[in-house]
Coordinates of C-alpha atoms in Angstrom, one line a residue:
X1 CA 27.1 10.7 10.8
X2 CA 26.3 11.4 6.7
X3 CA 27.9 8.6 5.9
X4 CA 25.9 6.6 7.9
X5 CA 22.3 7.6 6.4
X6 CA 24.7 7.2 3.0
X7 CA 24.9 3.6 4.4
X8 CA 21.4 2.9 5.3
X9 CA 19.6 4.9 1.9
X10 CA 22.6 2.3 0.4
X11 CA 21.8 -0.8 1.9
X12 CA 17.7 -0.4 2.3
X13 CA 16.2 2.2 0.0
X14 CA 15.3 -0.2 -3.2
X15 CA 14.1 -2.5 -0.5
X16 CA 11.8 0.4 1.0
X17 CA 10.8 1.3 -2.9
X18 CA 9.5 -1.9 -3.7
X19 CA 7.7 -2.4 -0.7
X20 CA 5.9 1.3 -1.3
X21 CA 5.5 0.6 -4.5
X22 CA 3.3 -2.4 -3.8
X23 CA 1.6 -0.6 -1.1
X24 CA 0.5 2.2 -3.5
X25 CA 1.0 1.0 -7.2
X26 CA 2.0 4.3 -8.2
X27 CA 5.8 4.6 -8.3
X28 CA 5.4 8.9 -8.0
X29 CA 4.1 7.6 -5.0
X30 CA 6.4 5.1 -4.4
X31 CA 9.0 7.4 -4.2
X32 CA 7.7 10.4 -1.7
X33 CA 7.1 7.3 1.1
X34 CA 10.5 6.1 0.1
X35 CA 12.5 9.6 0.5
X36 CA 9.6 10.1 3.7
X37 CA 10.6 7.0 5.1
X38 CA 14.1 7.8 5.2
X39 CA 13.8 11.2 6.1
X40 CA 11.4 10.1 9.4
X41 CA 14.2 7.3 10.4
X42 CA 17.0 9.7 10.3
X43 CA 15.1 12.7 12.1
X44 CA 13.6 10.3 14.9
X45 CA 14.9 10.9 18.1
X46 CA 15.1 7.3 19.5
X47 CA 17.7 5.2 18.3
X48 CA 17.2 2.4 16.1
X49 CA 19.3 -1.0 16.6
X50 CA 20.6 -1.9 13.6
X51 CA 19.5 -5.8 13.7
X52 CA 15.5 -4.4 13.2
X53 CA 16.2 -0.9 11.2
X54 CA 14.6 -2.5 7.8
X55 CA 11.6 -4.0 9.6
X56 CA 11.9 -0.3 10.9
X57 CA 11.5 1.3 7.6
X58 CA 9.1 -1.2 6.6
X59 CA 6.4 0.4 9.3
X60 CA 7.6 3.7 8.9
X61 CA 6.6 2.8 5.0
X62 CA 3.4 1.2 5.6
X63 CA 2.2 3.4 7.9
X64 CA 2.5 6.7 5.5
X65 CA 1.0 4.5 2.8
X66 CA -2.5 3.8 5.0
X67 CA -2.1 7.0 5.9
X68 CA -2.6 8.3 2.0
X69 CA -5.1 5.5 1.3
X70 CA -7.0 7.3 4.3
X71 CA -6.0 10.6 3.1
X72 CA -7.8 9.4 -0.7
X73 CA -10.8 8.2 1.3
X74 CA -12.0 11.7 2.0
X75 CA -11.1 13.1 -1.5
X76 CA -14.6 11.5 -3.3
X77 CA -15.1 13.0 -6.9
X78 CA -18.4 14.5 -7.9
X79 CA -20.8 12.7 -10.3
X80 CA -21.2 13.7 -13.5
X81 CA -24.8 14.8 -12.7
X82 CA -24.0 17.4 -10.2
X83 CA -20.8 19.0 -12.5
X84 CA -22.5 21.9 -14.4

Protein backbone atom coordinates (compact mmCIF):
# COMPACT_ATOMS: atom_id res chain seq x y z
CA UNK A 1 0.00 0.00 0.00
CA UNK A 2 3.23 2.66 0.63
CA UNK A 3 4.50 1.82 -2.39
CA UNK A 4 1.61 2.71 -4.11
CA UNK A 5 1.27 6.53 -2.80
CA UNK A 6 5.30 6.16 -3.56
CA UNK A 7 3.92 5.55 -7.05
CA UNK A 8 1.38 8.18 -7.40
CA UNK A 9 3.58 11.20 -5.37
CA UNK A 10 6.16 9.50 -8.28
CA UNK A 11 4.21 9.73 -11.24
CA UNK A 12 1.90 13.08 -10.48
CA UNK A 13 3.38 15.25 -7.78
CA UNK A 14 5.51 17.79 -10.27
CA UNK A 15 2.39 17.73 -12.30
CA UNK A 16 0.19 18.73 -9.17
CA UNK A 17 3.19 21.43 -8.33
CA UNK A 18 2.99 23.24 -11.34
CA UNK A 19 -0.53 23.28 -11.63
CA UNK A 20 -0.59 24.96 -7.77
CA UNK A 21 1.94 26.88 -8.51
CA UNK A 22 0.01 28.65 -11.27
CA UNK A 23 -3.05 28.69 -9.19
CA UNK A 24 -1.26 30.68 -6.45
CA UNK A 25 2.09 32.06 -7.87
CA UNK A 26 3.73 31.48 -4.67
CA UNK A 27 5.65 28.27 -4.77
CA UNK A 28 5.60 28.15 -0.44
CA UNK A 29 2.31 27.92 -1.45
CA UNK A 30 2.64 25.74 -4.18
CA UNK A 31 3.97 23.29 -2.11
CA UNK A 32 1.41 22.96 1.06
CA UNK A 33 -1.58 22.31 -1.84
CA UNK A 34 0.82 19.95 -3.34
CA UNK A 35 1.70 17.77 -0.11
CA UNK A 36 -2.44 18.66 0.85
CA UNK A 37 -3.39 17.32 -2.31
CA UNK A 38 -1.65 14.18 -1.86
CA UNK A 39 -2.37 13.77 1.65
CA UNK A 40 -6.49 14.34 0.87
CA UNK A 41 -6.20 11.59 -2.19
CA UNK A 42 -4.54 9.06 -0.08
CA UNK A 43 -6.79 9.58 3.16
CA UNK A 44 -10.15 9.67 1.11
CA UNK A 45 -12.30 6.92 1.63
CA UNK A 46 -13.65 6.33 -1.92
CA UNK A 47 -11.55 4.75 -4.26
CA UNK A 48 -10.10 6.49 -7.05
CA UNK A 49 -9.80 4.66 -10.64
CA UNK A 50 -6.69 5.06 -11.82
CA UNK A 51 -7.59 6.17 -15.51
CA UNK A 52 -8.95 9.86 -13.75
CA UNK A 53 -6.59 9.98 -10.42
CA UNK A 54 -4.61 13.13 -12.05
CA UNK A 55 -7.71 14.96 -13.12
CA UNK A 56 -8.45 13.84 -9.45
CA UNK A 57 -5.56 15.69 -7.96
CA UNK A 58 -6.14 18.46 -10.26
CA UNK A 59 -9.62 19.30 -8.31
CA UNK A 60 -8.43 18.34 -5.18
CA UNK A 61 -5.57 21.12 -6.06
CA UNK A 62 -7.84 23.73 -7.34
CA UNK A 63 -10.21 23.50 -4.98
CA UNK A 64 -7.70 24.15 -1.84
CA UNK A 65 -6.27 26.98 -3.94
CA UNK A 66 -10.02 28.97 -4.23
CA UNK A 67 -10.25 27.93 -1.02
CA UNK A 68 -7.06 30.25 0.12
CA UNK A 69 -7.87 32.93 -2.45
CA UNK A 70 -11.30 33.00 -0.31
CA UNK A 71 -9.47 32.49 2.81
CA UNK A 72 -7.11 35.99 1.68
CA UNK A 73 -10.48 37.71 0.83
CA UNK A 74 -11.37 38.19 4.47
CA UNK A 75 -7.74 39.02 5.57
CA UNK A 76 -7.98 43.03 4.23
CA UNK A 77 -4.98 45.18 5.68
CA UNK A 78 -5.63 48.47 7.43
CA UNK A 79 -4.91 51.82 5.80
CA UNK A 80 -2.17 53.68 6.70
CA UNK A 81 -4.59 56.35 8.16
CA UNK A 82 -6.11 54.24 10.80
CA UNK A 83 -2.46 52.53 11.98
CA UNK A 84 -1.35 54.73 14.96
Amino acid sequence: MQDDFHELWRHHAADVRRFALYQTGDASRADDITSETFLRAWTSSSAVREATVRSYLFTIARRLAAAEWRREARHDTLPESLIS
